[in-house]
């Protein structure tokens, strides 16, 4: 009989599938049969996962210890373990609740397994563990979007389970205002700004936060808020002198940050902020070693960048006019120049073709004696090995050759995603960018 039950379940899952429709169908099957398949590590993980999801709300009490053992086994497949946690989150754990909670509280990445922490913290929230609040605040500030959203959702689950006051107490804050504006850790202030805004509180002061990520989040929330434009204009007027005086590399904060981020809010609402920006002296991140054409091409291509980006880049890209180049025309121009120099250029290859995957902002043209990269962002060229004939031909055709020291100049304050990092890149890596 057991074999016939297993064959029936396996027949429902002939291929990897965790769709809501399949899980709903499996949820109509006997819970004991699902439990057996989930706990059988000889079975394929992609069959175990939907069966675990189908146990939500119907875990057999006798099966709780077996499921906890599967969750704790770091050698088991993470997708299955996360699905089991979903089932255990609303199960009657009985005497095993303490065992599970103890393990969840002690779990740390990477020892516990890849990307398990969101599911672990979500389960702690569902179990009403207020002590998870500090870790949830960290998760809700994670640079990876899927983890950040999971953290935000888990915070809401925890608030629903234990109440806002208990969560605030676990975070060491008397109220939402204190959490948003005076918490020592920026991750907690970030959470406070989100919760305060959702409660209808005033978050304008967060635009002056010492951490750019907090100020950035506040500006995004205020773009869609009902706060009157007149109030925002008053902030700009009040802190304009501070913004004008902020001329260094460091990202603006305090009154200067409040002024500039408020301009970003107005711009995000579709308002013309050009005159206001110019009245402040046109605040820009100083890059004395970067020519204007290179700077504008980079700003137009990459702003607003990642959430750590200096607001001056957002404003510069919004205000200064830039006509995107025709990449095909640039490549044709470069190809013709090399051909006229007698260098027999080959057809251009995109960055994706060069690396056999991904995409980028440049194409390569091989020619007799070398190779040149042509940027899609403007008339910019970079040589693997300097070739005087090719260089002269391209310069005569209107191209700027990007070489040291310009190529290595860091574009301060503009944070760009690059293979898991979110830091400023150098001019060369921005003009000739490739991402898998």
Coordinates of C-alpha atoms in Angstrom, one line a residue:
X1 CA 0.0 0.0 0.0
X2 CA 2.9 2.4 0.8
X3 CA 4.4 1.7 -2.6
X4 CA 1.1 2.5 -4.4
X5 CA 0.8 5.8 -2.4
X6 CA 4.3 6.7 -3.3
X7 CA 3.7 5.9 -7.0
X8 CA 0.6 8.1 -6.9
X9 CA 2.4 11.1 -5.5
X10 CA 5.4 10.6 -7.8
X11 CA 2.9 10.5 -10.7
X12 CA 1.6 13.9 -9.7
X13 CA 5.2 15.3 -10.1
X14 CA 6.8 13.9 -13.2
X15 CA 9.0 17.0 -13.6
X16 CA 10.3 19.9 -11.4
X17 CA 7.2 21.9 -10.5
X18 CA 6.3 23.9 -7.4
X19 CA 3.4 25.8 -8.9
X20 CA 0.5 26.8 -6.6
X21 CA -1.8 24.6 -8.7
X22 CA 0.4 21.5 -8.0
X23 CA 0.8 22.3 -4.4
X24 CA -3.0 22.7 -4.0
X25 CA -3.5 19.3 -5.7
X26 CA -0.9 17.7 -3.4
X27 CA -2.6 19.3 -0.3
X28 CA -5.6 17.1 -0.9
X29 CA -3.4 14.0 -0.5
X30 CA -3.0 12.3 3.0
X31 CA -0.5 14.2 5.1
X32 CA 1.2 11.1 6.3
X33 CA 2.0 10.1 2.7
X34 CA 3.4 13.5 1.9
X35 CA 5.5 13.4 5.1
X36 CA 7.1 10.1 4.1
X37 CA 8.1 11.5 0.7
X38 CA 9.5 14.7 2.1
X39 CA 11.7 13.0 4.7
X40 CA 13.0 10.4 2.2
X41 CA 16.3 11.9 1.1
X42 CA 16.6 9.2 -1.6
X43 CA 13.8 11.0 -3.5
X44 CA 14.6 13.8 -5.8
X45 CA 14.6 17.2 -4.1
X46 CA 12.2 18.8 -6.6
X47 CA 9.5 16.2 -5.7
X48 CA 10.1 16.7 -2.0
X49 CA 9.8 20.5 -2.1
X50 CA 6.2 20.7 -3.4
X51 CA 5.1 18.0 -1.0
X52 CA 6.6 19.9 1.9
X53 CA 4.7 23.0 0.8
X54 CA 1.6 21.0 0.7
X55 CA 2.0 20.2 4.4
X56 CA 1.4 23.8 5.4
X57 CA -1.4 23.9 8.0
X58 CA -1.5 20.1 8.2
X59 CA 1.7 18.7 9.6
X60 CA 1.0 15.5 11.5
X61 CA 2.1 16.1 15.1
X62 CA 4.1 12.8 15.1
X63 CA 6.0 14.0 12.1
X64 CA 7.3 17.2 13.7
X65 CA 10.6 15.7 15.0
X66 CA 11.3 14.2 11.6
X67 CA 10.8 17.5 9.8
X68 CA 13.0 19.3 12.3
X69 CA 15.7 16.8 11.7
X70 CA 15.5 17.5 8.0
X71 CA 15.7 21.2 8.5
X72 CA 18.8 20.9 10.8
X73 CA 20.6 18.6 8.3
X74 CA 22.9 21.1 6.5
X75 CA 23.7 18.4 3.9
X76 CA 20.1 18.3 2.7
X77 CA 18.9 20.5 -0.2
X78 CA 18.3 24.1 0.8
X79 CA 15.1 24.4 -1.3
X80 CA 13.6 21.4 0.6
X81 CA 14.7 22.8 4.0
X82 CA 13.1 26.2 3.3
X83 CA 9.9 24.5 2.2
X84 CA 9.8 22.4 5.4
X85 CA 10.3 25.6 7.5
X86 CA 7.2 27.1 5.8
X87 CA 5.3 24.0 6.9
X88 CA 6.6 24.1 10.4
X89 CA 5.9 27.8 10.8
X90 CA 2.2 27.2 11.5
X91 CA 2.4 23.7 12.8
X92 CA 1.5 22.5 16.3
X93 CA 5.0 21.9 17.5
X94 CA 4.1 20.8 21.0
X95 CA 7.1 19.8 23.1
X96 CA 9.4 20.3 20.1
X97 CA 8.9 24.1 19.9
X98 CA 11.8 24.8 22.1
X99 CA 14.2 22.5 20.2
X100 CA 13.3 24.2 16.9
X101 CA 13.5 27.7 18.2
X102 CA 16.8 27.0 19.9
X103 CA 18.3 25.8 16.6
X104 CA 16.7 28.7 14.6
X105 CA 18.2 31.3 17.0
X106 CA 21.7 29.8 16.8
X107 CA 21.7 29.4 13.0
X108 CA 24.2 31.5 11.1
X109 CA 25.2 31.8 7.5
X110 CA 27.1 30.3 5.8
X111 CA 27.4 27.3 8.2
X112 CA 23.6 26.7 8.1
X113 CA 23.5 26.6 4.3
X114 CA 23.2 28.9 1.3
X115 CA 20.5 31.6 1.5
X116 CA 18.7 29.9 4.5
X117 CA 18.7 32.9 6.7
X118 CA 15.6 34.6 5.3
X119 CA 13.5 31.5 5.8
X120 CA 14.9 30.9 9.2
X121 CA 14.1 34.5 10.4
X122 CA 10.7 34.3 8.8
X123 CA 9.9 31.2 10.8
X124 CA 11.1 32.9 14.0
X125 CA 8.7 35.7 13.2
X126 CA 5.8 33.3 12.6
X127 CA 6.6 31.7 15.9
X128 CA 6.5 35.1 17.7
X129 CA 10.1 35.3 18.6
X130 CA 10.6 39.0 19.2
X131 CA 14.4 38.5 19.7
X132 CA 14.6 38.1 15.9
X133 CA 13.9 41.8 15.4
X134 CA 17.6 43.0 15.3
X135 CA 18.5 40.3 12.7
X136 CA 15.3 41.1 10.7
X137 CA 16.3 44.8 10.6
X138 CA 19.6 43.7 9.1
X139 CA 17.9 41.4 6.6
X140 CA 15.5 44.2 5.7
X141 CA 18.5 46.4 4.7
X142 CA 20.2 43.7 2.7
X143 CA 21.8 44.8 -0.7
X144 CA 20.1 41.9 -2.5
X145 CA 16.5 42.8 -3.3
X146 CA 15.0 39.3 -2.7
X147 CA 16.6 39.1 0.7
X148 CA 15.6 42.7 1.6
X149 CA 11.9 42.0 0.6
X150 CA 11.9 38.8 2.6
X151 CA 13.2 40.7 5.6
X152 CA 10.6 43.5 5.3
X153 CA 7.8 40.9 5.0
X154 CA 9.1 39.0 8.0
X155 CA 9.2 42.2 10.1
X156 CA 5.5 42.6 9.3
X157 CA 4.8 39.1 10.3
X158 CA 6.6 39.6 13.6
X159 CA 4.7 42.8 14.3
X160 CA 1.4 40.9 13.6
X161 CA 2.5 38.1 15.9
X162 CA 3.8 40.0 19.0
X163 CA 2.8 43.7 18.4
X164 CA 4.7 46.8 17.5
X165 CA 5.7 47.7 21.0
X166 CA 7.5 44.3 21.5
X167 CA 9.4 44.7 18.3
X168 CA 10.4 48.3 19.2
X169 CA 11.6 47.1 22.6
X170 CA 13.7 44.4 21.0
X171 CA 15.3 47.1 18.8
X172 CA 15.9 49.4 21.8
X173 CA 13.6 52.1 20.6
X174 CA 10.8 53.9 22.6
X175 CA 8.7 54.6 19.5
X176 CA 8.8 54.7 15.7
X177 CA 10.2 58.2 15.7
X178 CA 13.1 57.2 17.9
X179 CA 13.8 54.2 15.7
X180 CA 13.7 56.2 12.5
X181 CA 15.8 59.2 13.7
X182 CA 18.0 58.2 16.6
X183 CA 18.8 54.5 16.4
X184 CA 22.5 54.0 16.4
X185 CA 22.6 51.5 13.5
X186 CA 21.6 52.7 10.1
X187 CA 19.8 49.4 9.4
X188 CA 17.4 50.1 12.3
X189 CA 16.8 53.7 11.2
X190 CA 16.1 52.4 7.7
X191 CA 13.4 50.1 9.1
X192 CA 12.1 52.9 11.3
X193 CA 11.7 55.2 8.3
X194 CA 9.6 52.5 6.5
X195 CA 7.4 51.8 9.5
X196 CA 7.0 55.5 10.4
X197 CA 6.0 56.4 6.8
X198 CA 3.5 53.5 6.7
X199 CA 2.0 54.8 10.0
X200 CA 1.5 58.2 8.5
X201 CA 4.3 59.8 10.3
X202 CA 6.6 62.6 9.0
X203 CA 9.8 61.2 7.6
X204 CA 11.2 64.4 6.0
X205 CA 14.0 64.6 8.6
X206 CA 15.3 61.3 7.3
X207 CA 16.5 63.1 4.2
X208 CA 19.3 64.5 6.3
X209 CA 20.3 61.1 7.7
X210 CA 24.1 60.5 8.0
X211 CA 23.7 57.3 5.9
X212 CA 23.0 57.7 2.3
X213 CA 20.9 54.5 2.1
X214 CA 18.5 55.8 4.7
X215 CA 18.2 59.2 3.0
X216 CA 17.7 57.4 -0.4
X217 CA 14.9 55.3 1.0
X218 CA 13.2 58.3 2.5
X219 CA 13.3 60.2 -0.8
X220 CA 11.7 57.2 -2.6
X221 CA 8.9 57.1 0.0
X222 CA 8.3 60.8 -0.2
X223 CA 8.0 60.8 -4.0
X224 CA 4.7 58.9 -3.7
X225 CA 3.5 60.6 -0.5
X226 CA 0.8 63.2 -0.2
X227 CA 3.2 65.8 1.3
X228 CA 2.7 69.1 -0.5
X229 CA 5.4 70.3 -2.9
X230 CA 5.3 73.6 -1.1
X231 CA 6.6 72.0 2.0
X232 CA 9.4 70.4 0.0
X233 CA 10.3 73.7 -1.5
X234 CA 10.6 75.2 1.9
X235 CA 13.2 72.5 2.8
X236 CA 15.2 73.3 -0.3
X237 CA 15.1 77.1 0.6
X238 CA 16.0 76.5 4.2
X239 CA 19.0 74.3 3.5
X240 CA 20.2 75.7 0.2
X241 CA 23.3 77.4 1.6
X242 CA 24.5 74.2 3.1
X243 CA 24.1 72.4 -0.2
X244 CA 26.0 75.1 -2.0
X245 CA 28.8 74.9 0.4
X246 CA 29.1 71.1 0.2
X247 CA 31.7 70.8 -2.6
X248 CA 33.8 67.8 -1.5
X249 CA 33.9 64.1 -2.5
X250 CA 31.9 62.9 0.5
X251 CA 28.2 62.2 0.0
X252 CA 26.1 65.1 1.4
X253 CA 24.4 64.6 4.7
X254 CA 22.7 66.7 7.3
X255 CA 21.2 70.0 6.0
X256 CA 23.0 69.7 2.6
X257 CA 21.8 66.2 2.1
X258 CA 18.2 67.2 3.1
X259 CA 18.3 69.9 0.4
X260 CA 19.6 67.8 -2.4
X261 CA 17.5 64.7 -1.6
X262 CA 14.4 67.0 -1.5
X263 CA 15.3 68.2 -5.0
X264 CA 15.4 64.5 -6.0
X265 CA 12.0 64.0 -4.5
X266 CA 10.6 66.9 -6.6
X267 CA 12.3 65.6 -9.7
X268 CA 10.8 62.1 -9.0
X269 CA 7.4 63.8 -8.9
X270 CA 8.0 65.1 -12.4
X271 CA 8.8 68.7 -11.4
X272 CA 11.3 70.8 -13.2
X273 CA 14.1 71.4 -10.8
X274 CA 16.7 72.9 -13.2
X275 CA 16.4 76.5 -12.0
X276 CA 16.6 75.4 -8.3
X277 CA 19.6 73.3 -9.0
X278 CA 21.4 76.1 -10.9
X279 CA 20.5 78.5 -8.1
X280 CA 22.5 76.3 -5.8
X281 CA 25.5 76.5 -8.1
X282 CA 24.8 73.3 -9.9
X283 CA 26.1 70.9 -7.2
X284 CA 28.2 68.1 -8.7
X285 CA 30.6 65.5 -7.4
X286 CA 34.1 66.9 -8.2
X287 CA 35.9 64.9 -10.8
X288 CA 38.6 67.2 -12.0
X289 CA 40.4 64.6 -14.0
X290 CA 37.4 63.6 -16.1
X291 CA 36.5 65.5 -19.3
X292 CA 33.0 66.8 -19.6
X293 CA 31.9 64.6 -22.5
X294 CA 33.0 61.4 -20.6
X295 CA 31.3 62.6 -17.4
X296 CA 28.0 63.3 -19.1
X297 CA 28.0 60.0 -21.0
X298 CA 28.6 58.1 -17.7
X299 CA 26.0 60.1 -15.8
X300 CA 23.4 59.6 -18.4
X301 CA 24.1 55.8 -18.6
X302 CA 24.3 54.9 -14.9
X303 CA 22.5 57.4 -12.7
X304 CA 20.6 56.8 -10.4
X305 CA 22.9 53.9 -9.8
X306 CA 22.7 51.8 -6.7
X307 CA 21.1 53.1 -3.5
X308 CA 24.4 54.4 -2.1
X309 CA 24.8 56.8 -5.0
X310 CA 25.4 60.5 -4.2
X311 CA 22.2 62.6 -4.8
X312 CA 24.3 65.0 -6.9
X313 CA 24.6 62.4 -9.6
X314 CA 20.8 61.9 -9.7
X315 CA 20.3 65.7 -10.1
X316 CA 23.1 66.1 -12.7
X317 CA 21.7 63.3 -14.9
X318 CA 18.2 64.8 -14.5
X319 CA 19.1 68.4 -15.4
X320 CA 22.0 68.3 -17.9
X321 CA 21.0 67.5 -21.5
X322 CA 22.5 64.5 -23.1
X323 CA 21.6 63.0 -26.4
X324 CA 22.3 59.2 -26.4
X325 CA 24.6 58.2 -29.3
X326 CA 23.6 55.9 -32.1
X327 CA 25.8 52.8 -31.3
X328 CA 25.5 51.4 -34.8
X329 CA 26.6 54.8 -36.2
X330 CA 29.6 54.9 -33.8
X331 CA 30.7 51.4 -34.9
X332 CA 30.3 52.2 -38.6
X333 CA 32.3 55.3 -38.1
X334 CA 35.1 53.5 -36.3
X335 CA 35.1 50.6 -38.8
X336 CA 35.3 53.1 -41.7
X337 CA 38.2 55.0 -40.1
X338 CA 40.2 51.7 -39.6
X339 CA 39.4 50.6 -43.1
X340 CA 40.6 53.9 -44.6
X341 CA 43.9 53.4 -42.7
X342 CA 44.3 50.1 -44.5
X343 CA 43.9 48.0 -41.3
X344 CA 41.3 45.6 -42.7
X345 CA 38.9 45.7 -39.7
X346 CA 36.6 42.8 -39.1
X347 CA 32.9 43.1 -38.2
X348 CA 32.3 44.4 -34.7
X349 CA 31.6 41.9 -31.9
X350 CA 29.5 42.9 -28.9
X351 CA 30.7 42.5 -25.3
X352 CA 28.3 39.5 -25.0
X353 CA 29.9 37.9 -28.1
X354 CA 33.4 38.5 -26.8
X355 CA 32.6 36.7 -23.5
X356 CA 30.1 34.3 -24.9
X357 CA 27.5 35.5 -22.4
X358 CA 26.0 38.6 -20.7
X359 CA 26.0 42.1 -22.2
X360 CA 27.9 45.3 -21.9
X361 CA 28.5 48.9 -23.2
X362 CA 31.0 48.2 -25.9
X363 CA 31.9 46.2 -29.0
X364 CA 35.3 45.0 -30.2
X365 CA 36.7 45.5 -33.7
X366 CA 39.7 43.4 -34.6
X367 CA 42.0 44.7 -37.2
X368 CA 45.4 43.9 -38.7
X369 CA 47.8 44.2 -35.8
X370 CA 45.4 44.5 -32.9
X371 CA 41.9 45.1 -31.4
X372 CA 40.0 48.1 -30.3
X373 CA 36.9 48.5 -28.0
X374 CA 34.4 51.1 -29.0
X375 CA 32.0 52.3 -26.3
X376 CA 28.3 52.5 -26.9
X377 CA 28.1 55.5 -24.6
X378 CA 29.9 57.9 -26.9
X379 CA 32.9 58.2 -29.3
X380 CA 35.4 56.5 -26.9
X381 CA 37.9 53.9 -27.8
X382 CA 40.2 51.6 -25.8
X383 CA 43.1 49.5 -27.2
X384 CA 44.3 46.2 -25.9
X385 CA 47.7 47.1 -27.2
X386 CA 48.5 50.6 -28.5
X387 CA 48.6 50.8 -32.3
X388 CA 49.7 54.2 -33.6
X389 CA 48.1 53.8 -37.0
X390 CA 44.7 52.7 -35.5
X391 CA 44.9 55.4 -32.8
X392 CA 45.6 58.2 -35.3
X393 CA 42.8 57.0 -37.6
X394 CA 40.2 57.0 -34.8
X395 CA 41.3 60.3 -33.3
X396 CA 41.0 61.8 -36.7
X397 CA 37.5 60.4 -36.9
X398 CA 36.5 62.1 -33.7
X399 CA 37.1 59.4 -31.1
X400 CA 38.7 60.0 -27.7
X401 CA 41.2 57.2 -26.8
X402 CA 40.7 56.3 -23.1
X403 CA 44.0 55.5 -21.5
X404 CA 45.8 56.1 -18.2
X405 CA 45.5 58.2 -16.1
X406 CA 41.9 58.9 -17.3
X407 CA 41.0 55.2 -17.7
X408 CA 41.8 54.5 -14.0
X409 CA 40.0 57.5 -12.6
X410 CA 37.4 56.4 -10.1
X411 CA 33.9 58.0 -10.7
X412 CA 33.3 58.9 -7.0
X413 CA 29.9 58.6 -5.5
X414 CA 28.3 56.7 -8.4
X415 CA 27.7 53.2 -7.2
X416 CA 27.2 50.6 -10.0
X417 CA 26.4 46.9 -9.7
X418 CA 29.4 44.8 -10.9
X419 CA 29.6 41.1 -10.2
X420 CA 28.1 41.3 -6.7
X421 CA 29.7 44.5 -5.7
X422 CA 28.1 47.9 -5.6
X423 CA 31.0 50.4 -5.5
X424 CA 32.2 53.2 -7.7
X425 CA 34.0 52.0 -10.8
X426 CA 36.8 53.6 -12.8
X427 CA 36.1 55.4 -16.1
X428 CA 37.3 52.5 -18.2
X429 CA 35.1 50.0 -16.5
X430 CA 32.0 52.2 -17.0
X431 CA 32.6 53.1 -20.6
X432 CA 33.6 49.5 -21.4
X433 CA 31.3 47.6 -19.0
X434 CA 30.4 44.0 -19.1
X435 CA 28.2 42.0 -16.8
X436 CA 27.6 38.3 -17.0

